[in-house]
Coordinates of C-alpha atoms in Angstrom, one line a residue:
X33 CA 195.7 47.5 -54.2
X34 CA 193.4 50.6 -53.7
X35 CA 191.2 48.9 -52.1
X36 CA 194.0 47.7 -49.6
X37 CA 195.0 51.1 -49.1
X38 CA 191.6 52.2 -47.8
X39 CA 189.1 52.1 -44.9
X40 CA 190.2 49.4 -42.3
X41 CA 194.0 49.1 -42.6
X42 CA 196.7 51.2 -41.6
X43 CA 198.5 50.8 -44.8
X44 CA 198.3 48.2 -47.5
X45 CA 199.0 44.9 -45.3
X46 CA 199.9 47.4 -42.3
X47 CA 203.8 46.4 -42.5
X48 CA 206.9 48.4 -44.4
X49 CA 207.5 47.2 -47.4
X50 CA 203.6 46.6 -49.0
X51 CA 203.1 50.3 -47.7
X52 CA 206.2 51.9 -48.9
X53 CA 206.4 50.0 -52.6
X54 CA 202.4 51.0 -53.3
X55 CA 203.6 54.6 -52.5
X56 CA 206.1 54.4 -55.3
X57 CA 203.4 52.5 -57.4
X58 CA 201.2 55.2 -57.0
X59 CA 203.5 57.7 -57.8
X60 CA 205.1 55.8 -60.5
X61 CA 201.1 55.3 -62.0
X62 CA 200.4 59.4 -62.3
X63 CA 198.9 59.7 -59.1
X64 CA 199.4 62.9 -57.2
X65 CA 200.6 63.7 -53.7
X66 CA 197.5 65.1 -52.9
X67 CA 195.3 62.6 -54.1
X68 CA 193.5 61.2 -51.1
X69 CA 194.3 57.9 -51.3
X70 CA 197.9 58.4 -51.9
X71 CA 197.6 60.7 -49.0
X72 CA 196.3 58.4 -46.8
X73 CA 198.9 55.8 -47.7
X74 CA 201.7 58.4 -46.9
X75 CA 199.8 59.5 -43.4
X76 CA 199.9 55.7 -42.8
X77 CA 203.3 55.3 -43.6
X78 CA 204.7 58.2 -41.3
X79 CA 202.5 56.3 -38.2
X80 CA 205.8 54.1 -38.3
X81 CA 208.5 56.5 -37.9
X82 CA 210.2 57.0 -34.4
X83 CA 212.2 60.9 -34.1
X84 CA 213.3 60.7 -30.6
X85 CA 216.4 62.5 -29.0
X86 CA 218.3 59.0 -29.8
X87 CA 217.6 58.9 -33.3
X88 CA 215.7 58.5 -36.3
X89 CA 214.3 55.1 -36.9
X90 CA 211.0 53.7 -39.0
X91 CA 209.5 50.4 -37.3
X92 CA 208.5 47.4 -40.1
X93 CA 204.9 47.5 -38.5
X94 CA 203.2 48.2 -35.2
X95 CA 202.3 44.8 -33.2
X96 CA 199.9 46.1 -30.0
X97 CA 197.3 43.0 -30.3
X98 CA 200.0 40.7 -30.3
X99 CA 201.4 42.7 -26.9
X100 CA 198.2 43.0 -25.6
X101 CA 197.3 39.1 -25.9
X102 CA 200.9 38.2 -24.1
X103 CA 200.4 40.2 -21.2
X104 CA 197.1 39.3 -20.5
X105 CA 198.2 36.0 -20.3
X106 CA 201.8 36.7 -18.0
X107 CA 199.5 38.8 -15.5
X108 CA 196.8 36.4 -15.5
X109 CA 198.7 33.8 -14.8
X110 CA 201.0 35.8 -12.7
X111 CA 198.2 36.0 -10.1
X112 CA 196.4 39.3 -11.3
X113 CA 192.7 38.2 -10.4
X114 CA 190.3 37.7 -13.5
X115 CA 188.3 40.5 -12.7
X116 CA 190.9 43.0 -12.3
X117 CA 189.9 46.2 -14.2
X118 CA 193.3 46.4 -16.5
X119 CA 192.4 42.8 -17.6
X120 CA 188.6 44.0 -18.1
X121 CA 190.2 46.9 -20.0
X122 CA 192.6 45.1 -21.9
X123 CA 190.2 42.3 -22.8
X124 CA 187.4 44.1 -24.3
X125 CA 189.7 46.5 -26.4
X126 CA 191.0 42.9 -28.1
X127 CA 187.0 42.0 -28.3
X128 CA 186.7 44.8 -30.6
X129 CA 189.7 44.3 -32.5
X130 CA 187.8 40.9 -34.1
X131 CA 188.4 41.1 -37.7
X132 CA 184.8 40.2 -39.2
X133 CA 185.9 41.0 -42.8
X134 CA 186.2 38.5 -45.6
X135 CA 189.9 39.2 -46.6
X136 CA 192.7 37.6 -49.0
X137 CA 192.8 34.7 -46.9
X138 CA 189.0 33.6 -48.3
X139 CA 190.8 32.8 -51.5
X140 CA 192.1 29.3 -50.3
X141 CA 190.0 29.1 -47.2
X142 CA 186.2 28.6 -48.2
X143 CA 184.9 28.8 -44.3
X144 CA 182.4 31.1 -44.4
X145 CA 182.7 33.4 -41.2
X146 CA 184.7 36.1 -41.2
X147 CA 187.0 35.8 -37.5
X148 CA 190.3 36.5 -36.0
X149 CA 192.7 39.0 -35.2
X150 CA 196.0 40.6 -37.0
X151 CA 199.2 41.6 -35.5
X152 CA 198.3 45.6 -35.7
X153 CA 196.0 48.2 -34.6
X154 CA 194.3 47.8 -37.9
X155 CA 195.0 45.8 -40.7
X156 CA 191.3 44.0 -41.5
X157 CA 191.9 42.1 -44.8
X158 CA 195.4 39.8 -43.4
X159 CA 194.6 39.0 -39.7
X160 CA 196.5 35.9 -38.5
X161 CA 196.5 32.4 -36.8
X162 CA 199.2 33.5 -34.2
X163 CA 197.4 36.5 -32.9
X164 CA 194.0 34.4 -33.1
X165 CA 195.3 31.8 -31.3
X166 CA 197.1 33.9 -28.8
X167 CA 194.0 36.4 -28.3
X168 CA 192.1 33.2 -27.5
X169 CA 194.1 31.9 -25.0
X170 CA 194.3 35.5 -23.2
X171 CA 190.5 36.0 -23.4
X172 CA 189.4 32.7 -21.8
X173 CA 192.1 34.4 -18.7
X174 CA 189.9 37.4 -18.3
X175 CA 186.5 37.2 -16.2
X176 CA 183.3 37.6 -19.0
X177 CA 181.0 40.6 -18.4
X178 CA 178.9 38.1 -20.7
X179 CA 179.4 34.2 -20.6
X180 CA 177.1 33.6 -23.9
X181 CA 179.1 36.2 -25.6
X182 CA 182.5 34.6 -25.1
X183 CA 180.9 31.4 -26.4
X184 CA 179.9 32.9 -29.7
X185 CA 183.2 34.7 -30.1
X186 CA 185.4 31.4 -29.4
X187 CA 182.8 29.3 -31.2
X188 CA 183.3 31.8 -34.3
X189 CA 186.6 32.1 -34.4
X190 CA 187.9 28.8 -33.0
X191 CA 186.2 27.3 -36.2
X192 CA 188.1 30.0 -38.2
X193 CA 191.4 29.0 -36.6
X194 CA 190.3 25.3 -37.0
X195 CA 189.8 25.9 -40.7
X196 CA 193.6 27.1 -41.6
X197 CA 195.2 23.4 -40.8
X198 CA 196.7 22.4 -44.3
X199 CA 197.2 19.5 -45.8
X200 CA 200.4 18.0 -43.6
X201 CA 199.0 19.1 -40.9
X202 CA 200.2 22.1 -39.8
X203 CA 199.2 26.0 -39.6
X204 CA 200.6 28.7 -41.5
X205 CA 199.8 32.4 -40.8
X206 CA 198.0 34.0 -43.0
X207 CA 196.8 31.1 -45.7
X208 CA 196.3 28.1 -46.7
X209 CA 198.4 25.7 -48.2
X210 CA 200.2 28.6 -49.8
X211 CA 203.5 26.3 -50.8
X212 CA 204.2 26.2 -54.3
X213 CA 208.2 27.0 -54.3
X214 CA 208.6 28.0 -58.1
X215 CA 207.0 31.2 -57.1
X216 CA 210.1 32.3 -54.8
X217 CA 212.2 32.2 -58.2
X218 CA 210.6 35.0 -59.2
X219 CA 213.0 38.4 -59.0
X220 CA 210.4 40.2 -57.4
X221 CA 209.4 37.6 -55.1
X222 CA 209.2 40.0 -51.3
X223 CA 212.0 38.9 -49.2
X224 CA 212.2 35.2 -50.4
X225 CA 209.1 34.7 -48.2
X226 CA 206.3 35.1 -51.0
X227 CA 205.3 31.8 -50.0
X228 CA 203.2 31.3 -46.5
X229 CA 204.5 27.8 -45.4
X230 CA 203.4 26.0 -42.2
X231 CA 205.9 25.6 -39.1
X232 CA 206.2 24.0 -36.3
X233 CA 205.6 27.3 -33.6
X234 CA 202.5 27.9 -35.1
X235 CA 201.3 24.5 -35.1
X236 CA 202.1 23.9 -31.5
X237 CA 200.5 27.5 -30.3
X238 CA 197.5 26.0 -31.7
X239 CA 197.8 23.0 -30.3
X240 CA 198.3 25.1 -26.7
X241 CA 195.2 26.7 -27.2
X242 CA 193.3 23.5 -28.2
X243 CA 194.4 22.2 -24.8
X244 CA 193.7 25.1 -22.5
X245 CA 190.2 25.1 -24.2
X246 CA 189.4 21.4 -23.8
X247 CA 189.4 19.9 -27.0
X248 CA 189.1 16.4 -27.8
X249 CA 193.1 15.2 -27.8
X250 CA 191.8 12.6 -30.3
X251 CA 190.6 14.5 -32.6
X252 CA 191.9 14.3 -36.5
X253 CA 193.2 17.6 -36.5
X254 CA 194.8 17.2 -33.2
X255 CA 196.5 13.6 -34.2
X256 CA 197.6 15.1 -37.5
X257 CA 199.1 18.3 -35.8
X258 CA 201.5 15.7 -33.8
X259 CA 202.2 13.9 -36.6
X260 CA 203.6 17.0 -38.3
X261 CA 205.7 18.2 -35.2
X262 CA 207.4 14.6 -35.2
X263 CA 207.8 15.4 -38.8
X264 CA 209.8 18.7 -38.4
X265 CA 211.7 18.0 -35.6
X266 CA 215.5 18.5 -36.4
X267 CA 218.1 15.1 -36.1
X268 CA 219.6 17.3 -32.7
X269 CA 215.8 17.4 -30.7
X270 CA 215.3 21.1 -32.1
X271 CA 212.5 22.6 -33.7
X272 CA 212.8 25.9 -36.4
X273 CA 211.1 28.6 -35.2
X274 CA 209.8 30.9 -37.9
X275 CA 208.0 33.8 -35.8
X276 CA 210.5 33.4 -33.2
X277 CA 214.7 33.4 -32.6
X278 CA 215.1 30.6 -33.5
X279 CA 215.2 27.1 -32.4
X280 CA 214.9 28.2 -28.6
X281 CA 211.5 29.7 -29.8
X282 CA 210.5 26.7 -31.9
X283 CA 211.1 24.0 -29.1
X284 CA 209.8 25.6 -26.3
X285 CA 206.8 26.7 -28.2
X286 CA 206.3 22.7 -29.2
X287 CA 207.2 21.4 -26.1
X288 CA 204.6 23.9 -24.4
X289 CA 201.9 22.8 -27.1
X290 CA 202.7 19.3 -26.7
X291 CA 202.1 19.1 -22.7
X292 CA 198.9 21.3 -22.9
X293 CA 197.1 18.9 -25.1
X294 CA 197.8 16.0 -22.4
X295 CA 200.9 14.5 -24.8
X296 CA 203.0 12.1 -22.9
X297 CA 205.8 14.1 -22.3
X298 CA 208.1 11.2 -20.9
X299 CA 208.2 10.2 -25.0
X300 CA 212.0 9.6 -26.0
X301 CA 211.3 12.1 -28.9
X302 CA 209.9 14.9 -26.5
X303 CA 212.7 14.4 -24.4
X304 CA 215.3 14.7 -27.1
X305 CA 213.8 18.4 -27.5
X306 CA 214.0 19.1 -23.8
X307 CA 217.8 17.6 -24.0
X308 CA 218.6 20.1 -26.5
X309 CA 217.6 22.9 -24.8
X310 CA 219.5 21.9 -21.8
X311 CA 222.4 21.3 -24.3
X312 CA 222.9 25.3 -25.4
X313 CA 222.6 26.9 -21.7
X314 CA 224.8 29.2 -21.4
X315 CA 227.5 29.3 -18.0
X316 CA 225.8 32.5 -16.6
X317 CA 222.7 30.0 -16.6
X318 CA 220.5 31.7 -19.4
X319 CA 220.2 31.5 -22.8
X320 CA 220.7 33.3 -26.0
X321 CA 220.8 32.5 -29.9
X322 CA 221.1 35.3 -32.7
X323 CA 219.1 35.8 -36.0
X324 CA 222.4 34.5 -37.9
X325 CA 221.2 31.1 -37.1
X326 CA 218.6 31.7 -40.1
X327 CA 221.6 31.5 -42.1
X328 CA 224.0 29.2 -40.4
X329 CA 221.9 26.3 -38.7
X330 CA 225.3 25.0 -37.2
X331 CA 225.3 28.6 -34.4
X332 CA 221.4 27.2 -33.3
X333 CA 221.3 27.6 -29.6
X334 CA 224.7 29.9 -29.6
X335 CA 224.5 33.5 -28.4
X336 CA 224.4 35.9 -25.4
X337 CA 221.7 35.6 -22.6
X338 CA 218.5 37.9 -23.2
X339 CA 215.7 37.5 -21.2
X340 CA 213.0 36.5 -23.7
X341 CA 215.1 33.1 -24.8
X342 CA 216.0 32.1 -21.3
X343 CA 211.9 32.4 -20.6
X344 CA 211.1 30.4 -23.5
X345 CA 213.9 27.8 -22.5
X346 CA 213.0 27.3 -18.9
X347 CA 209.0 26.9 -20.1
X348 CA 210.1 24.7 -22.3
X349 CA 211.9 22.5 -19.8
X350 CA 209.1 22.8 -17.3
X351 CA 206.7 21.9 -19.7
X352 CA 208.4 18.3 -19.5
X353 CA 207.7 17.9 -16.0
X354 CA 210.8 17.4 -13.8
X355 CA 210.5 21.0 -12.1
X356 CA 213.8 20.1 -9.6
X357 CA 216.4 20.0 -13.0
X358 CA 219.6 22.2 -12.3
X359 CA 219.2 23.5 -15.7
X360 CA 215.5 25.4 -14.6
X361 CA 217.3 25.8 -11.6
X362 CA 219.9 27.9 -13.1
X363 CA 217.5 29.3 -15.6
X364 CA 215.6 31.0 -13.0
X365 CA 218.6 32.5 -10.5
X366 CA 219.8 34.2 -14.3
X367 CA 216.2 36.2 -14.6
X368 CA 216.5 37.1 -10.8
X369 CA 220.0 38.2 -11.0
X370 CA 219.2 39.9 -14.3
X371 CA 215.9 41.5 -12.9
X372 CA 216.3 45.8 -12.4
X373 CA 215.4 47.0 -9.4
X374 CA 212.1 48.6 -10.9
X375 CA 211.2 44.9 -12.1
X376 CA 212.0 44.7 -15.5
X377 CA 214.9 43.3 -17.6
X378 CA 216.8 44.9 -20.1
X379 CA 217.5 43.0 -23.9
X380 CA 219.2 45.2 -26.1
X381 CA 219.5 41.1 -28.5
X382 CA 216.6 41.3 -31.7
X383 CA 215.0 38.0 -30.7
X384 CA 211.4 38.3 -33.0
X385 CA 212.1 37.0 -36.6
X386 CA 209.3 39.3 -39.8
X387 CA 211.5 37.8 -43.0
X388 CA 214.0 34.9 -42.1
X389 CA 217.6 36.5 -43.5
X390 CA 215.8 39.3 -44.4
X391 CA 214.6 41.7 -41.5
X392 CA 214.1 41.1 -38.0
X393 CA 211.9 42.3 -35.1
X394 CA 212.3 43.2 -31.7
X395 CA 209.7 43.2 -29.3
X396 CA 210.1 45.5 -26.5
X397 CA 207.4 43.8 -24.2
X398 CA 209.4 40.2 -24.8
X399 CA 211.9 41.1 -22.3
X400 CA 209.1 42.1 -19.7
X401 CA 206.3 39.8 -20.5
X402 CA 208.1 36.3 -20.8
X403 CA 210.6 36.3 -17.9
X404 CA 207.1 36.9 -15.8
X405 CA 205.1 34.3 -17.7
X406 CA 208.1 32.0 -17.1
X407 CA 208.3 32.9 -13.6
X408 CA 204.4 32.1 -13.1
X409 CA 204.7 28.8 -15.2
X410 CA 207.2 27.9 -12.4
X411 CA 205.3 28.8 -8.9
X412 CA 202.1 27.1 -10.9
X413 CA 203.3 24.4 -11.7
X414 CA 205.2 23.7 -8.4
X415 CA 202.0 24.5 -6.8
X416 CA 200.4 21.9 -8.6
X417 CA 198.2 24.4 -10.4
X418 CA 199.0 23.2 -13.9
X419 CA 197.3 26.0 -16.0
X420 CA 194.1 27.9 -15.5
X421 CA 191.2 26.8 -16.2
X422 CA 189.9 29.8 -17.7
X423 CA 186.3 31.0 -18.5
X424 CA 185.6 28.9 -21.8
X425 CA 185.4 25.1 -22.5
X426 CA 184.9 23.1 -25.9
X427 CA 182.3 21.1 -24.0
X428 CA 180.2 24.4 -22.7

């Protein structure tokens, strides 16, 4: 735990409850205030707290790679040219956010090279297979200053992401095949989420990168990834989203997956997924669902319009191909009529899930970044564009 605490993270595990409960450890253990590592922790933990004129508020954890990797991706895509010095910027600050450290996750994962990225600013020994699938898909956007050194980045840490598929198939965040459910019966078990199962989002967002990139489609790893989204798709056409609220999040992030690695998307079992989306639209034309469907399955799909969800839902759609559906139709007039004169959209909804049932996260940038992502995944694919081709291929 000491060793947590110290040089490279901002906080043991960089999110609220490790860093608050190993201050009380520490405290609890003889350890003064002014002992510099229980100093440090404490420093750490005040980087969370919020006083504005509003209120007082602590944030669970800070999440700027994860921002930084979206909207990369919604400008690039968006039109911003490749070589645009924000993107350069942007780009090169995720470059050297590369976590190169051999951390927890080396316990059930034996591949040697150190690679990825975490959610947070820095938090070196728990990076992530969502941020290091998400970086990768925003770095291959951004013109290189040096080809050979994007190669050797995504060489290194495509393997890395590569070497996190468990045993059904899927990816998990942080581990590897980290399922055993007796350990949840444990009374200290954090937040009935001890365990580090694989789901469905995560799977597909790797299986959108994979495509984007070029893999082979035919690939083990690629066949078995399908196989598990068949596997944990719901009786309605839904998916569970873990990382995401909720089932909106899950499909569109499989559907999306599931077209950029060339699936046939005219499959009765993809459909069933698109149909369900179209089933919860809301009459105003967007869509919503709340964090209660974590404990009520029966409310998926049911809630007010936010921005984020009504993105993800029209992607989703588009991502099966029939552009001229009144349901994308109707999707898109909601985040122009919703759209503030200044550009942005307002979302006051939590739609970004830390603990299912437990606590909840809301992304400010969502509400920006996705309507515009959605928006560009429209004009592209109406101008036949598909996606971009990007500065890195599996076959360079």
């Amino acid at each position: 735990m000491l060793e947590r605490i110290g040089e490279g993270s901002d906080g043991l595990a960089a999110v609220y409850p490790a860093m608050l409960n190993c201050m009380i450890a520490l405290r609890t253990l003889g350890y003064s205030r002014k002992n510099p590592l229980y100093a440090k922790a404490e420093k750490d933990f005040a980087g969370l707290f919020v006083d504005d004129p509003e209120d007082f508020r602590i944030q669970p954890c800070l999440s700027p790679v994860w921002d930084t990797a979206i909207t990369i991706i919604s400008l690039a895509d968006s039109g911003l040219p490749p070589e645009h010095p924000r993107l350069q910027k942007a780009a090169e600050w995720l470059v050297n956010k590369e976590v190169r450290v051999l951390g927890d996750w080396a316990v059930n994962n034996s591949y040697p090279e150190a690679s990825g990225w975490a959610f947070e600013y820095s938090n070196v020994y728990y990076p992530d297979t969502d941020d290091t699938a998400m970086v990768l898909m925003a770095l291959r956007l951004v013109q290189p200053t040096e080809q050979h050194s994007l190669d050797e980045l995504f060489r290194r840490a495509l393997g890395w992401q590569l070497s996190f598929q468990c045993r059904d198939g899927g990816w998990a965040a942080f581990d590897k095949d980290v399922t055993t459910p007796w350990l949840e019966d444990m009374p200290f078990a954090d937040h009935n989420a001890i365990l580090d199962p694989t789901c469905s989002d995560l799977t597909a967002r790797t299986l959108e990168l994979l495509g984007y990139i070029g893999f082979d489609r035919n690939a083990k790893c690629v066949r078995d990834a399908i196989k598990y989204l068949v596997a944990t798709q719901g009786d309605d056409g839904s998916w569970y989203g873990r990382w995401g609220v909720n089932y909106i999040y899950g499909a569109w992030q499989v559907l999306r997956g599931l077209w950029a690695i060339g699936e046939d998307m005219s499959q009765d079992w993809i459909l069933r997924g698109r149909d369900w989306l179209e089933s919860c639209q809301n009459s105003d034309g967007g869509w919503g669902e709340t964090c209660g469907t974590y404990e009520n399955s029966s409310t998926k799909g049911i809630g007010p319009s936010t921005a984020s969800q009504t993105a993800w839902a029209i992607m989703g759609i588009c991502a099966c191909g029939d552009l001229d559906r009144p349901s994308v139709y109707r999707g898109l007039r909601y985040l122009l009529r919703s759209q503030k004169p200044d550009g942005s959209w307002d979302e006051e909804e939590i739609t970004g899930t830390g603990f299912p049932r437990t606590f909840y996260l809301k992304y400010d940038m969502y509400r920006q970044n996705f309507p515009l992502l959605a928006l560009a995944t429209y004009v592209n694919r109406r101008s036949g564009m598909g996606y971009h081709p990007g500065f890195y291929r599996c076959d360079r």
